[in-house]
CSV table of C-alpha atoms and ligand atoms in Angstrom, one decimal:
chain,number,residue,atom,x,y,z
P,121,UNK,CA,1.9,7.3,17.5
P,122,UNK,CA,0.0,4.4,15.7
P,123,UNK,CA,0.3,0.8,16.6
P,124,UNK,CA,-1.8,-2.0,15.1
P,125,UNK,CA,-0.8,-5.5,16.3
P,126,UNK,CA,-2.3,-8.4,14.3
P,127,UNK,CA,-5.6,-7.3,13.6
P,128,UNK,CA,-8.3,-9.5,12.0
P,129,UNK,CA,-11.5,-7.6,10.1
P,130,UNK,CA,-14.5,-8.9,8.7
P,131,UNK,CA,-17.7,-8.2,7.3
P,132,UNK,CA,-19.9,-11.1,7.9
P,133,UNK,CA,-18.5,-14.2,7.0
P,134,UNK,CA,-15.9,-12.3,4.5
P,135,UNK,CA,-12.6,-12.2,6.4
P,136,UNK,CA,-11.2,-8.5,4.5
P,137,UNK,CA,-8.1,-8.4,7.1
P,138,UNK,CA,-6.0,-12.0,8.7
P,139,UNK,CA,-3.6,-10.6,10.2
P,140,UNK,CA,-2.1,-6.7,9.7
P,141,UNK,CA,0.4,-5.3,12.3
P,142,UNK,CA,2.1,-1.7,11.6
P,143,UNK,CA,2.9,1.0,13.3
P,144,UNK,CA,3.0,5.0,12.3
P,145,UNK,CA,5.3,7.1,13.8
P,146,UNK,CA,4.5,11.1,15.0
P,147,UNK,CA,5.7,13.2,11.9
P,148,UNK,CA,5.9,10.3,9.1
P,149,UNK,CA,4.3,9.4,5.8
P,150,UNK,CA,3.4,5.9,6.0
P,151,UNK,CA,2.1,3.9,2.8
P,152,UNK,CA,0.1,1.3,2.3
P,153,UNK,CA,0.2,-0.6,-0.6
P,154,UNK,CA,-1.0,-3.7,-2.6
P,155,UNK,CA,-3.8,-4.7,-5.3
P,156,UNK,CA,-7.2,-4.4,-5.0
P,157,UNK,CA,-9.0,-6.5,-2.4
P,158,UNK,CA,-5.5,-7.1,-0.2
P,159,UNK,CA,-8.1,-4.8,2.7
P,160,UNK,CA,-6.3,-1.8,2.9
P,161,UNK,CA,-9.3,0.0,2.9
P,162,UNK,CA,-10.1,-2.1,6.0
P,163,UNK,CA,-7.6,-1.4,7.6
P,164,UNK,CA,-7.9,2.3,7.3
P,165,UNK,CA,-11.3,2.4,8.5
P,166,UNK,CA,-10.9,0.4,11.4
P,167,UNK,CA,-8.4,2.8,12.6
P,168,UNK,CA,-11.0,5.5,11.7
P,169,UNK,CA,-13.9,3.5,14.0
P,170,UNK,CA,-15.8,2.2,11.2
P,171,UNK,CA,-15.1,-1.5,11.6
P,172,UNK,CA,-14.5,-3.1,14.3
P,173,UNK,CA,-11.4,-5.3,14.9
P,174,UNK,CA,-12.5,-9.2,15.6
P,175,UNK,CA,-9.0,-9.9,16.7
P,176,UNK,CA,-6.3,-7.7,17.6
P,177,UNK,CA,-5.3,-4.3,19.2
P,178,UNK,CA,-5.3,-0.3,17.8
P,179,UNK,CA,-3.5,1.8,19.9
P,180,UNK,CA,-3.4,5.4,19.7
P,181,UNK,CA,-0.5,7.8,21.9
P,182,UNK,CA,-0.9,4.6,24.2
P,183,UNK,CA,-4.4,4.0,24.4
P,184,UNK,CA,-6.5,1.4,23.1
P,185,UNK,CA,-8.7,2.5,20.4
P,186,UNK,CA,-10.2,-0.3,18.8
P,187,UNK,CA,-13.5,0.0,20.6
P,188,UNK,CA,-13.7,4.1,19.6
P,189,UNK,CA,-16.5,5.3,17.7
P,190,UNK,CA,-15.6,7.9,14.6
P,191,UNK,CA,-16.9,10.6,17.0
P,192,UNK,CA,-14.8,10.1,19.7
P,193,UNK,CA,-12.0,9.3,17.0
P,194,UNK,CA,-12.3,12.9,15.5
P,195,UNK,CA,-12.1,13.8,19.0
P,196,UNK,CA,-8.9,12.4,19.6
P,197,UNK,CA,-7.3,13.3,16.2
P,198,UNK,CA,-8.0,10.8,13.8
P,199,UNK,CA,-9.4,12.3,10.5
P,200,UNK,CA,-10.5,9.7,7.3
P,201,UNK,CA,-11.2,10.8,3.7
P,202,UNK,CA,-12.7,7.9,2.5
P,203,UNK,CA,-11.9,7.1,-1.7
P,204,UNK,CA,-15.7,7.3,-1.8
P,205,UNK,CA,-14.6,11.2,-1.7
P,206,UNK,CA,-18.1,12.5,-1.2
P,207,UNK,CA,-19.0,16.2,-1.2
P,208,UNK,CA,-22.2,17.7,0.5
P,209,UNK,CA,-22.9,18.8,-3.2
P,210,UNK,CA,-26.2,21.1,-2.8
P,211,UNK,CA,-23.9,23.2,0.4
P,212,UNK,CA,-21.3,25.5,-0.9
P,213,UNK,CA,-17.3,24.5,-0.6
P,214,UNK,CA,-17.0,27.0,2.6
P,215,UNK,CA,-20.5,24.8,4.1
P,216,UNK,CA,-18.6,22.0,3.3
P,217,UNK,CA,-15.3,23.3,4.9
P,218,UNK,CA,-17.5,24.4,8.3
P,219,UNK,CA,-19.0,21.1,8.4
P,220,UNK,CA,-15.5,19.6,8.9
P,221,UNK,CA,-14.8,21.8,12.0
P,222,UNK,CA,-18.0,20.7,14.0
P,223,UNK,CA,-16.2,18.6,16.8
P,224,UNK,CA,-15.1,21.6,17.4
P,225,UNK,CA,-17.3,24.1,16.2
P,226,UNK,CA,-16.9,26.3,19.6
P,227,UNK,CA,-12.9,27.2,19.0
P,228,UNK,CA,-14.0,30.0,16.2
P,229,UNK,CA,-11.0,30.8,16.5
P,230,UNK,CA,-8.9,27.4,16.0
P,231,UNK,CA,-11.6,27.4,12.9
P,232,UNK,CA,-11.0,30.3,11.5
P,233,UNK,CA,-7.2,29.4,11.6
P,234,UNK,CA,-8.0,26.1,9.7
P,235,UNK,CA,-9.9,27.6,7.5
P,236,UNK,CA,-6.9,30.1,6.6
P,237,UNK,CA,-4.6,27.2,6.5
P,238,UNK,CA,-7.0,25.1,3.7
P,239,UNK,CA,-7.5,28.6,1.5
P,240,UNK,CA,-3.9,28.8,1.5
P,241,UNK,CA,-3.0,25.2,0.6
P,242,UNK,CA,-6.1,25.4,-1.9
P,243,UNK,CA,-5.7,28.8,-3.6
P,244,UNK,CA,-8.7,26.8,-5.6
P,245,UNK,CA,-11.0,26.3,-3.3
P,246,UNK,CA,-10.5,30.1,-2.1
P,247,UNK,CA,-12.0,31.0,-5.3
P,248,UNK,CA,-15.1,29.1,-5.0
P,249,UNK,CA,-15.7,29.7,-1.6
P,250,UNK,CA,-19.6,30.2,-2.2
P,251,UNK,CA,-20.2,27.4,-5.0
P,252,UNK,CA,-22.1,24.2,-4.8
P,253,UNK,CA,-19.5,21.4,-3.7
P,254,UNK,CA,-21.7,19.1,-6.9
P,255,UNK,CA,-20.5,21.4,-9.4
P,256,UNK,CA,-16.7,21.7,-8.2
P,257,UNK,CA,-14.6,18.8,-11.4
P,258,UNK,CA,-13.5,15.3,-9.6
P,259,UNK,CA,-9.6,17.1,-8.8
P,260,UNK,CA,-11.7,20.1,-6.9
P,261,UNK,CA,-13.9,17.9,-4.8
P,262,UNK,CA,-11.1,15.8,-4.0
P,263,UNK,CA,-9.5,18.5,-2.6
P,264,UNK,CA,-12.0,19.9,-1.0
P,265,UNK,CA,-12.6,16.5,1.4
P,266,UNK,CA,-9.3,16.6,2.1
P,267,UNK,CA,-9.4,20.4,3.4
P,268,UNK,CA,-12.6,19.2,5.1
P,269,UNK,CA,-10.9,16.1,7.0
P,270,UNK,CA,-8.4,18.6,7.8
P,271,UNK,CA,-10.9,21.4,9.3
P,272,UNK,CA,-11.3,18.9,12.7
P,273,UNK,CA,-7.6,20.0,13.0
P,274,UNK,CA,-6.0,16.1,12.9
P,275,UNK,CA,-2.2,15.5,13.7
P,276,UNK,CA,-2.8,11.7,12.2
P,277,UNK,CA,-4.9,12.0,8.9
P,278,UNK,CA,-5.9,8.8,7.0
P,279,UNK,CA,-6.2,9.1,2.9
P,280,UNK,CA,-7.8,6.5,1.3
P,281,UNK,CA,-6.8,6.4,-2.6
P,282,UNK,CA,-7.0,10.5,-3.3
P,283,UNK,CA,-5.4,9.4,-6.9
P,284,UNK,CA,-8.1,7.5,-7.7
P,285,UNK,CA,-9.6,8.1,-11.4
P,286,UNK,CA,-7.8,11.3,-11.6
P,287,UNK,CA,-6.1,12.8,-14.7
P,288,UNK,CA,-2.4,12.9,-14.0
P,289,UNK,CA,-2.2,16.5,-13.9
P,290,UNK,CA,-4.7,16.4,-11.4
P,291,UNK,CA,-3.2,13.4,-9.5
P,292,UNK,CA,0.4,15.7,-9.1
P,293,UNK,CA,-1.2,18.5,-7.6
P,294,UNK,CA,-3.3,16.1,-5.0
P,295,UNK,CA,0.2,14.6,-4.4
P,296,UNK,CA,2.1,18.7,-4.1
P,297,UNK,CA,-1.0,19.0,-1.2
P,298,UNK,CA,0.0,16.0,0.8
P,299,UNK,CA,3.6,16.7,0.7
P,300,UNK,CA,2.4,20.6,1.9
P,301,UNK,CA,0.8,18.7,4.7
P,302,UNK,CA,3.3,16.3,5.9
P,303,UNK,CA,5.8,19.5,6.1
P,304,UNK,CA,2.9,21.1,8.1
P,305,UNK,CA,4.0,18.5,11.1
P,306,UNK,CA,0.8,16.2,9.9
P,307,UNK,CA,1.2,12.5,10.6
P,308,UNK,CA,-0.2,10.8,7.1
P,309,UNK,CA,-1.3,7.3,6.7
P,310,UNK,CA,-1.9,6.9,2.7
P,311,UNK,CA,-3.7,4.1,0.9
P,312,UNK,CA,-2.8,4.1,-2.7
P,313,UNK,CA,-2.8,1.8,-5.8
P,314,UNK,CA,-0.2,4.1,-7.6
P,315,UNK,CA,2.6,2.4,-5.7
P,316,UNK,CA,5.8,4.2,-7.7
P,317,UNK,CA,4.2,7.7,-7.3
P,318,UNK,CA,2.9,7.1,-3.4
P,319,UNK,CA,6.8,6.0,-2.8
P,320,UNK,CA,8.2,9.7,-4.3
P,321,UNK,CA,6.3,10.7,-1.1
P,322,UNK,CA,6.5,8.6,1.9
P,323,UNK,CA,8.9,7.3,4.5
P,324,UNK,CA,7.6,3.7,5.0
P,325,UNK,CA,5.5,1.5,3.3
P,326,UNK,CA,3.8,-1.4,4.3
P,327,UNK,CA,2.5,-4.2,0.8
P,328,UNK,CA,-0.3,-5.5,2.1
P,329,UNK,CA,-1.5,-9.4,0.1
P,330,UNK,CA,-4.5,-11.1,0.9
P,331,UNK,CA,-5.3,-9.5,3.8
P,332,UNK,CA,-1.7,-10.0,5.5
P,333,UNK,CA,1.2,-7.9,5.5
P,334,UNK,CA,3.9,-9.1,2.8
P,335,UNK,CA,6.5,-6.7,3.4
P,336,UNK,CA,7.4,-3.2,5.0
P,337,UNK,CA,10.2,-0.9,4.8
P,338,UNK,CA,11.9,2.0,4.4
P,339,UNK,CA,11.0,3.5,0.6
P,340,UNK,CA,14.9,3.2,-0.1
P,341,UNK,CA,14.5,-0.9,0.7
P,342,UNK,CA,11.3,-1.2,-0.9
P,343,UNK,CA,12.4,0.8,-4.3
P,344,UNK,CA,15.2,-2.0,-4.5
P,345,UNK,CA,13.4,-5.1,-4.4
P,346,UNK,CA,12.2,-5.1,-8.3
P,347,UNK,CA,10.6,-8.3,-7.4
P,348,UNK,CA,8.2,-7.2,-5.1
P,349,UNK,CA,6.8,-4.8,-7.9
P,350,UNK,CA,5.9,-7.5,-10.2
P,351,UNK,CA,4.8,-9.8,-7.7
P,352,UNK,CA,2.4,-7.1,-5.5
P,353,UNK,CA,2.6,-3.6,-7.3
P,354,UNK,CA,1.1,-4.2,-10.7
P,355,UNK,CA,4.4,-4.8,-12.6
G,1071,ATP,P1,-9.6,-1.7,-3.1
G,1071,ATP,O1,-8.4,-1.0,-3.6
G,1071,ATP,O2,-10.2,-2.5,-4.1
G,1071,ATP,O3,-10.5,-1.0,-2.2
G,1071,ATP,P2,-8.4,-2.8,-0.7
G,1071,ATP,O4,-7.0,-3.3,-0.6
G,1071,ATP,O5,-8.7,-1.5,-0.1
G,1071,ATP,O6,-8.9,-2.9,-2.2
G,1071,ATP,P3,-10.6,-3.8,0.9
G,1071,ATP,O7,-11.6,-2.8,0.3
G,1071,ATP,O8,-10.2,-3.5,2.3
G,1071,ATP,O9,-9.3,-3.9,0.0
G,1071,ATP,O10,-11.3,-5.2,0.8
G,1071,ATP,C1,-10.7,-6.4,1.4
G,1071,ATP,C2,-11.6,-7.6,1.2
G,1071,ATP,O11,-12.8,-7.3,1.8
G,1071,ATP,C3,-12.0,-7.8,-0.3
G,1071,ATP,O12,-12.0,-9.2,-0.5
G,1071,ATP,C4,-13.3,-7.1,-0.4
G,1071,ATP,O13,-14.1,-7.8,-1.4
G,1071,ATP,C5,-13.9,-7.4,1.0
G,1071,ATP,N1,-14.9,-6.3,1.3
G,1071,ATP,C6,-14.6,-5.0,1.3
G,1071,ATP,N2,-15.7,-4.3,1.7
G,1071,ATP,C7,-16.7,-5.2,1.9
G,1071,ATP,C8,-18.1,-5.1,2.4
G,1071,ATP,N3,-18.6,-4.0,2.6
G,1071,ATP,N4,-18.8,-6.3,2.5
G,1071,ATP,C9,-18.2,-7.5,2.2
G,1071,ATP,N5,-16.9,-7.7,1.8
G,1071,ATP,C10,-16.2,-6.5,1.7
């Protein structure tokens, strides 16, 4: 579905990305992992549309994204929550939820549907349908810009760190949501710094080091290699 062959990303004179190839398959949770500044983030957003690839190709079912903006990215099925996980805090969760859907704001329908779908997943946000998104706790916001990112009805979503700063109570549920999804028939693409609990989820994982990719494999062939914990997953 996803293929990304040796892409370089910058900003400015900061090279964030050398050289990443990977590929996501229709149907499968893909990880990737590594310490802080190895430009995962990067690598999500340029397949989002946000930064542009110096070097390298992004395709997409075949075609040649790299050049996409997010708009026509959304268009085509591509969906980002960014860690930033920012809520539209003075609109209510439901305002929120409707803003997700406006690519396709015309299929009320296909909304409406969505909008079933999220209020099912998230019993929670079902209950505060008409509250301000700024008062929902960090756990309810996070969930809410996932059900947002999903309201544009994505088959490939991109997740950067949904774990991130959450109690661990919190971080289980956000984690019982994502495997909900990928049974859904969702493709999932998940950045994540808690390596040993992204790995309970996924199929594949790519370790991404200094902006290169250090390894990739199956969870199964990553969970044996005790080395590469110590040496790229925080011990
Ligand atoms: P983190 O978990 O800390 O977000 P990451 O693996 O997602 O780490 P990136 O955020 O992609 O890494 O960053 C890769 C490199 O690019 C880092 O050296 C970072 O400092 C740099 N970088 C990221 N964003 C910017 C920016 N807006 N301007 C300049 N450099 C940046």
């Amino acid at each position: 579905m996803l293929e990304i062959n040796s892409i370089e990303l910058r900003y400015g004179a900061v090279k964030a990305v050398r050289d990443v190839s990977l590929k996501v398959n229709q149907g499968e949770l893909v990880t990737l992992l590594g310490a802080n500044g190895a430009g995962k983030s990067s690598t999500l957003k340029s397949i989002a549309g946000v930064l542009k690839p110096s070097r390298g190709t992004i395709t997409l079912n075949g075609e040649n994204i790299a050049n996409l903006s997010p708009e026509q990215l959304v268009r085509r099925g591509v969906a980002m929550v960014p860690e930033t996980r920012d809520v539209f805090p003075d609109l209510t969760v439901d305002e929120n939820l409707q803003l997700g859907a406006f690519s396709r704001r015309r299929d009320t329908r296909g909304v409406e549907k969505s909008r079933e779908f999220m209020f099912d997943l998230f019993p929670l946000l079902a209950e505060r349908i008409k509250q301000p998104a700024g008062t929902l706790s960090g756990g309810q916001q996070q969930q809410l810009v996932i059900a947002r990112a999903m309201m544009s009805d994505p088959s490939l979503l991109l997740l950067d760190e949904p774990s991130l700063g959450l109690a661990p109570v919190i971080v289980d549920v956000i984690f019982e949501m994502i495997v909900k999804l990928r049974q859904s028939g969702l493709t999932i693409l998940l950045v994540e710094q808690n390596a040993s609990k992204a790995m309970k989820v996924s199929d594949r994982n790519y370790i991404l080091s200094l902006g290169r990719v250090a390894t990739h494999g199956t969870t199964a062939e990553i969970a044996e290699r005790s080395d590469l914990k110590s040496i790229y997953l925080g011990g």
